[in-house]
Structure formats: C-alpha cells, structure tokens
Amino acid sequence: MYALIVDGKINRIMRTSVAFKHPTTGLQYPRNWITLATNSERQAAGVYEITYSGDTKDSEYYDNSESAPVYDASKGTVTITKSASARNLASVKARKLQNARDDIYNAL
C-alpha cells in the first residue's frame, strides 16, 4: 500500500498498483509504475510505502483497530499504527457459553 504526498500532506492512498495523475505536476503514471520504480524514483514523485507498527490480537478476545495513516516528513515515512483493546470479560464468557450450548444442542 502506498501514499501520495502533496504539499506535506497525504493526498491519496493507493491500495494496489493503479494508474494516477500527479495533482501538482500533471504527469500521468501507468498502472505498473509503482512496482517498477525504485524507492528514490517513488520518493521523488511523492509516493511512499505505508508501513505498519504495533500488532493485532485474537479478535475473539480483543477489539482490533488501525489509526489513520500519518506522514512524518522528517523521516520520510507513512505509518499506520495497529492496536488492540481487551473486550469485556462478561460478554466474552456469555458468548462462549452460548456457543457451547448451541454446539451441544446441534449435537443432540
């Protein structure tokens, strides 16, 4: 995943290789340009690879989330931070108990 940076801000997020027109220079880039270009060529055009920090946990016990992409001009990076917060124990227990009851009922 890549981010197009224009005037120090994230202009566009590109999830796959797509053709795009640079909003400042007006240059048209072909669909495969991102995969063929070197890091220095991408950075010269303002295109940075998005990196992830943090991690996710088992979604059965945790609510996982991601931050919005953040551009750090001093480092020349775009980062998305992943985080997890524990779910309410009582609701996890209730859901597990109901699932066990359903399994037993279906087995009978």
Coordinates of C-alpha atoms in Angstrom, one line a residue:
M1 CA 0.0 0.0 0.0
Y2 CA 1.3 3.4 -0.9
A3 CA 0.5 7.1 -0.1
L4 CA 0.9 10.0 -2.4
I5 CA 2.2 13.0 -0.5
V6 CA 1.4 16.5 -1.9
D7 CA 2.4 19.7 0.0
G8 CA 3.4 17.8 3.1
K9 CA 0.0 16.0 3.4
I10 CA -1.4 12.7 2.3
N11 CA -3.3 13.3 -0.9
R12 CA -4.2 9.7 -1.9
I13 CA -3.9 6.2 -0.6
M14 CA -3.2 3.6 -3.3
R15 CA -4.0 0.0 -2.1
T16 CA -2.9 -1.6 -5.4
S17 CA -0.9 -0.6 -8.4
V18 CA -3.1 1.9 -10.2
A19 CA -2.6 4.5 -12.9
F20 CA -2.7 8.0 -11.5
K21 CA -2.2 11.6 -12.5
H22 CA 0.0 13.6 -10.1
P23 CA -2.1 16.6 -8.9
T24 CA 0.8 19.1 -8.8
T25 CA 2.9 18.1 -11.9
G26 CA 0.2 16.8 -14.0
L27 CA 2.3 13.8 -15.0
Q28 CA 0.4 10.6 -15.8
Y29 CA 1.8 7.4 -14.3
P30 CA 0.9 4.0 -15.7
R31 CA -0.6 1.2 -13.5
N32 CA 2.6 -0.7 -13.1
W33 CA 4.9 2.3 -12.3
I34 CA 4.8 1.8 -8.6
T35 CA 6.1 -1.8 -8.8
L36 CA 8.8 -0.9 -11.4
A37 CA 10.1 2.3 -9.9
T38 CA 13.0 2.4 -7.4
N39 CA 12.5 3.8 -3.9
S40 CA 14.3 7.0 -4.9
E41 CA 12.0 7.5 -8.0
R42 CA 8.9 6.9 -5.9
Q43 CA 10.0 9.4 -3.3
A44 CA 10.9 12.0 -5.9
A45 CA 7.3 11.7 -7.2
G46 CA 6.0 11.9 -3.6
V47 CA 4.9 8.2 -3.3
Y48 CA 5.8 6.5 -0.1
E49 CA 5.2 2.9 1.0
I50 CA 3.0 2.6 4.0
T51 CA 4.4 0.7 7.0
Y52 CA 2.6 -0.8 9.9
S53 CA 3.6 -0.6 13.6
G54 CA 2.0 -2.4 16.5
D55 CA 0.1 -5.6 16.2
T56 CA -3.3 -7.1 16.4
K57 CA -4.5 -9.8 18.8
D58 CA -7.1 -12.6 18.7
S59 CA -10.3 -10.9 17.6
E60 CA -12.3 -13.3 19.8
Y61 CA -11.0 -11.6 22.9
Y62 CA -9.8 -8.2 21.6
D63 CA -11.2 -5.3 19.6
N64 CA -8.5 -4.5 17.0
S65 CA -8.2 -1.1 15.3
E66 CA -5.9 0.9 13.0
S67 CA -5.0 4.5 13.1
A68 CA -5.3 6.8 10.1
P69 CA -2.1 7.0 8.0
V70 CA 0.4 9.5 9.5
Y71 CA 3.1 11.2 7.3
D72 CA 6.3 12.0 9.1
A73 CA 8.2 14.4 6.9
S74 CA 11.4 14.3 8.9
K75 CA 11.7 10.5 8.5
G76 CA 10.1 10.3 5.1
T77 CA 7.7 7.6 6.2
V78 CA 3.9 7.0 6.3
T79 CA 2.8 4.8 9.2
I80 CA -0.4 3.1 10.3
T81 CA -0.5 2.0 13.9
K82 CA -2.4 -1.1 14.9
S83 CA -3.7 -1.5 18.4
A84 CA -5.9 -3.9 20.4
S85 CA -8.1 -3.3 23.5
A86 CA -9.5 -6.1 25.6
R87 CA -13.2 -7.0 25.3
N88 CA -15.5 -7.1 28.3
L89 CA -14.9 -10.4 30.1
A90 CA -18.5 -10.9 31.0
S91 CA -19.6 -10.6 27.3
V92 CA -16.9 -12.9 26.1
K93 CA -17.9 -15.5 28.7
A94 CA -21.6 -15.2 27.7
R95 CA -20.8 -15.6 24.1
K96 CA -18.6 -18.6 24.7
L97 CA -21.3 -20.2 26.9
Q98 CA -23.9 -19.6 24.3
N99 CA -21.7 -21.1 21.5
A100 CA -21.1 -24.2 23.7
R101 CA -24.9 -24.5 24.3
D102 CA -25.6 -24.2 20.6
D103 CA -22.9 -26.9 19.8
I104 CA -24.4 -29.3 22.4
Y105 CA -28.0 -28.7 21.1
N106 CA -26.9 -29.3 17.5
A107 CA -25.0 -32.5 18.5
L108 CA -28.1 -33.9 20.1

